[in-house]
Amino acid sequence: MNMTVNNTTSDTTRVMLVGEMQDGTFKAKVMAETDVPYTPYWEHLVEQRMIYLQPDPDQLQAIVKALNERRLTLDQLQDFGGAGGGQSELPV
């Protein structure tokens, strides 16, 4: 099932920060692009990526669930989004 998620727009520049933890789980948070740290955001982090998507809270929860259930990979998620607005169809 696909889910339509808004991409980042130039007037809001909100992004989704996604992190893979050492235990193999994922966390995510929507924040202003300027608030994304250059250092790890979460403790026990293996990797974090900034994705140009603006999911609502329910969509964010569904994305994290799909990552944790391995129905979506971080590499696949990175292929979605954009800074110019519009929408992305995520296979969540």
Coordinates of N, CA and C in Angstrom, one line a residue:
M1 N 0.8 -1.2 0.0 CA 0.0 0.0 0.0 C 0.9 1.2 0.0
N2 N 0.6 2.2 -0.9 CA 1.4 3.4 -0.9 C 0.8 4.5 0.0
M3 N 1.6 5.4 0.4 CA 1.2 6.5 1.2 C 1.8 7.8 0.6
T4 N 0.9 8.8 0.4 CA 1.3 10.1 -0.1 C 1.8 11.0 1.0
V5 N 3.1 11.4 0.9 CA 3.7 12.3 1.9 C 4.2 13.6 1.2
N6 N 4.0 14.7 1.8 CA 4.4 16.0 1.3 C 6.0 16.0 1.3
N7 N 6.5 16.6 0.3 CA 8.0 16.9 0.2 C 8.2 18.2 0.9
T8 N 9.5 18.4 1.2 CA 9.9 19.7 1.8 C 9.6 20.8 0.8
T9 N 9.2 22.0 1.4 CA 9.0 23.2 0.5 C 10.0 24.2 0.9
S10 N 10.3 25.1 0.0 CA 11.4 26.1 0.2 C 11.0 27.1 1.3
D11 N 9.7 27.3 1.5 CA 9.3 28.3 2.5 C 9.3 27.7 4.0
T12 N 9.3 26.4 4.1 CA 9.3 25.8 5.5 C 10.6 25.1 5.8
T13 N 11.2 24.5 4.8 CA 12.5 23.8 4.9 C 12.5 22.8 6.1
R14 N 11.4 22.1 6.3 CA 11.3 21.1 7.3 C 11.7 19.8 6.7
V15 N 12.4 19.0 7.4 CA 12.9 17.7 6.9 C 12.7 16.6 7.9
M16 N 12.9 15.4 7.5 CA 12.8 14.3 8.4 C 14.2 13.7 8.6
L17 N 14.6 13.6 9.9 CA 15.8 13.1 10.3 C 15.5 11.6 10.7
V18 N 16.3 10.7 10.1 CA 16.0 9.3 10.4 C 17.4 8.7 10.9
G19 N 17.3 7.9 12.0 CA 18.5 7.3 12.5 C 18.3 5.8 12.7
E20 N 19.4 5.1 12.4 CA 19.4 3.6 12.6 C 20.2 3.4 13.9
M21 N 19.6 2.7 14.9 CA 20.3 2.5 16.2 C 21.1 1.3 16.1
Q22 N 22.0 1.1 17.1 CA 22.9 0.0 17.2 C 22.1 -1.3 17.4
D23 N 20.9 -1.3 17.9 CA 20.1 -2.5 18.1 C 19.3 -2.9 16.8
G24 N 19.5 -2.1 15.7 CA 18.8 -2.4 14.5 C 17.5 -1.7 14.3
T25 N 17.0 -1.0 15.3 CA 15.8 -0.2 15.2 C 16.0 1.2 14.6
F26 N 14.9 1.8 14.3 CA 15.0 3.1 13.6 C 14.2 4.2 14.5
K27 N 14.6 5.4 14.4 CA 13.9 6.5 15.0 C 13.9 7.6 14.0
A28 N 12.9 8.5 14.1 CA 12.8 9.6 13.1 C 12.1 10.8 13.8
K29 N 12.4 12.0 13.3 CA 11.9 13.2 13.8 C 11.8 14.2 12.7
V30 N 10.7 15.0 12.7 CA 10.6 16.1 11.7 C 11.1 17.4 12.4
M31 N 12.0 18.1 11.7 CA 12.5 19.3 12.3 C 12.9 20.3 11.2
A32 N 13.2 21.5 11.5 CA 13.7 22.5 10.6 C 15.1 22.0 10.1
E33 N 15.3 22.2 8.8 CA 16.6 21.8 8.2 C 17.8 22.4 9.0
T34 N 17.7 23.6 9.5 CA 18.7 24.3 10.2 C 19.0 23.7 11.6
D35 N 18.0 22.9 12.1 CA 18.2 22.3 13.4 C 18.9 20.9 13.3
V36 N 19.1 20.4 12.1 CA 19.7 19.1 12.0 C 21.2 19.2 12.4
P37 N 21.6 18.4 13.4 CA 22.9 18.5 13.9 C 23.9 17.8 13.0
Y38 N 25.2 18.2 13.1 CA 26.3 17.6 12.4 C 26.8 16.4 13.2
T39 N 26.4 16.3 14.4 CA 26.8 15.2 15.3 C 25.6 14.3 15.5
P40 N 25.7 13.1 16.0 CA 24.6 12.2 16.2 C 23.5 12.8 17.0
Y41 N 22.2 12.7 16.6 CA 21.1 13.3 17.3 C 20.7 12.4 18.4
W42 N 20.7 11.0 18.2 CA 20.3 10.1 19.2 C 21.6 9.3 19.7
E43 N 21.5 8.8 21.0 CA 22.5 8.0 21.5 C 22.4 6.6 20.9
H44 N 23.6 5.9 20.8 CA 23.7 4.6 20.2 C 23.3 4.5 18.8
L45 N 23.7 5.6 18.1 CA 23.3 5.7 16.6 C 24.4 5.1 15.8
V46 N 24.0 4.4 14.7 CA 24.9 3.8 13.7 C 25.0 4.8 12.6
E47 N 23.8 5.3 12.1 CA 23.8 6.2 10.9 C 22.5 7.1 11.0
Q48 N 22.7 8.3 10.5 CA 21.5 9.1 10.4 C 21.5 9.8 9.1
R49 N 20.3 10.0 8.5 CA 20.1 10.7 7.2 C 19.0 11.7 7.3
M50 N 19.2 12.7 6.5 CA 18.2 13.8 6.4 C 17.4 13.5 5.1
I51 N 16.1 13.4 5.2 CA 15.2 13.1 4.1 C 14.3 14.3 3.9
Y52 N 14.2 14.8 2.6 CA 13.4 16.0 2.4 C 11.9 15.6 2.2
L53 N 11.3 15.1 3.3 CA 9.9 14.8 3.4 C 9.4 15.5 4.7
Q54 N 8.1 15.8 4.6 CA 7.4 16.4 5.8 C 6.1 15.6 6.2
P55 N 6.4 14.4 6.7 CA 5.2 13.6 7.1 C 4.5 14.2 8.3
D56 N 3.2 13.9 8.4 CA 2.4 14.3 9.6 C 2.8 13.2 10.6
P57 N 2.3 13.4 11.9 CA 2.7 12.4 12.9 C 2.3 11.0 12.6
D58 N 1.1 10.7 12.0 CA 0.7 9.4 11.7 C 1.6 8.8 10.6
Q59 N 1.9 9.6 9.6 CA 2.8 9.1 8.5 C 4.2 8.8 9.0
L60 N 4.7 9.7 9.9 CA 6.0 9.4 10.5 C 6.0 8.1 11.2
Q61 N 5.0 7.8 12.0 CA 4.9 6.6 12.7 C 4.8 5.4 11.8
A62 N 4.1 5.5 10.7 CA 4.0 4.4 9.7 C 5.3 4.2 9.0
I63 N 6.1 5.3 8.7 CA 7.4 5.1 8.1 C 8.4 4.4 9.0
V64 N 8.4 4.8 10.3 CA 9.3 4.2 11.2 C 8.9 2.7 11.4
K65 N 7.6 2.4 11.4 CA 7.2 1.0 11.5 C 7.6 0.2 10.3
A66 N 7.5 0.8 9.1 CA 7.9 0.1 7.9 C 9.4 -0.2 8.0
L67 N 10.2 0.8 8.4 CA 11.7 0.6 8.6 C 12.0 -0.5 9.6
N68 N 11.3 -0.5 10.7 CA 11.6 -1.5 11.8 C 11.2 -2.9 11.3
E69 N 10.1 -3.0 10.5 CA 9.7 -4.3 10.1 C 10.4 -4.7 8.8
R70 N 11.4 -3.9 8.3 CA 12.2 -4.2 7.2 C 11.4 -4.3 5.9
R71 N 10.2 -3.6 5.8 CA 9.5 -3.5 4.6 C 10.0 -2.3 3.8
L72 N 10.8 -1.5 4.4 CA 11.4 -0.3 3.7 C 12.8 -0.2 4.3
T73 N 13.8 0.1 3.4 CA 15.1 0.3 3.8 C 15.5 1.8 3.9
L74 N 16.5 2.1 4.6 CA 16.9 3.5 4.6 C 17.4 4.0 3.3
D75 N 18.0 3.1 2.5 CA 18.4 3.5 1.1 C 17.2 3.7 0.2
Q76 N 16.2 2.9 0.4 CA 14.9 3.2 -0.4 C 14.3 4.5 0.0
L77 N 14.2 4.7 1.3 CA 13.6 6.0 1.8 C 14.4 7.2 1.3
Q78 N 15.7 7.1 1.2 CA 16.5 8.2 0.7 C 16.1 8.6 -0.8
D79 N 15.5 7.7 -1.5 CA 15.2 8.0 -2.9 C 13.9 8.9 -3.0
F80 N 13.2 9.1 -1.9 CA 12.0 9.9 -1.9 C 12.2 11.3 -1.4
G81 N 11.3 12.1 -1.6 CA 11.3 13.5 -1.1 C 12.0 14.4 -2.1
G82 N 12.1 15.7 -1.7 CA 12.7 16.7 -2.5 C 12.5 18.1 -1.9
A83 N 13.3 19.0 -2.2 CA 13.2 20.3 -1.5 C 12.3 21.3 -2.3
G84 N 11.8 20.9 -3.4 CA 11.0 21.8 -4.2 C 9.5 21.6 -4.1
G85 N 9.0 21.0 -3.0 CA 7.6 20.8 -2.8 C 7.1 19.5 -3.5
G86 N 5.8 19.5 -3.7 CA 5.2 18.3 -4.3 C 5.0 17.2 -3.3
Q87 N 4.8 16.0 -3.8 CA 4.5 14.8 -3.0 C 5.3 13.6 -3.4
S88 N 5.5 12.7 -2.5 CA 6.1 11.4 -2.8 C 5.2 10.3 -2.4
E89 N 5.2 9.2 -3.2 CA 4.4 8.0 -2.9 C 5.3 7.0 -2.3
L90 N 5.2 6.8 -1.0 CA 6.1 5.8 -0.3 C 5.4 4.5 -0.3
P91 N 6.2 3.4 -0.5 CA 5.6 2.0 -0.4 C 5.6 1.5 1.0
V92 N 4.7 2.1 1.8 CA 4.7 1.8 3.2 C 3.5 0.9 3.5

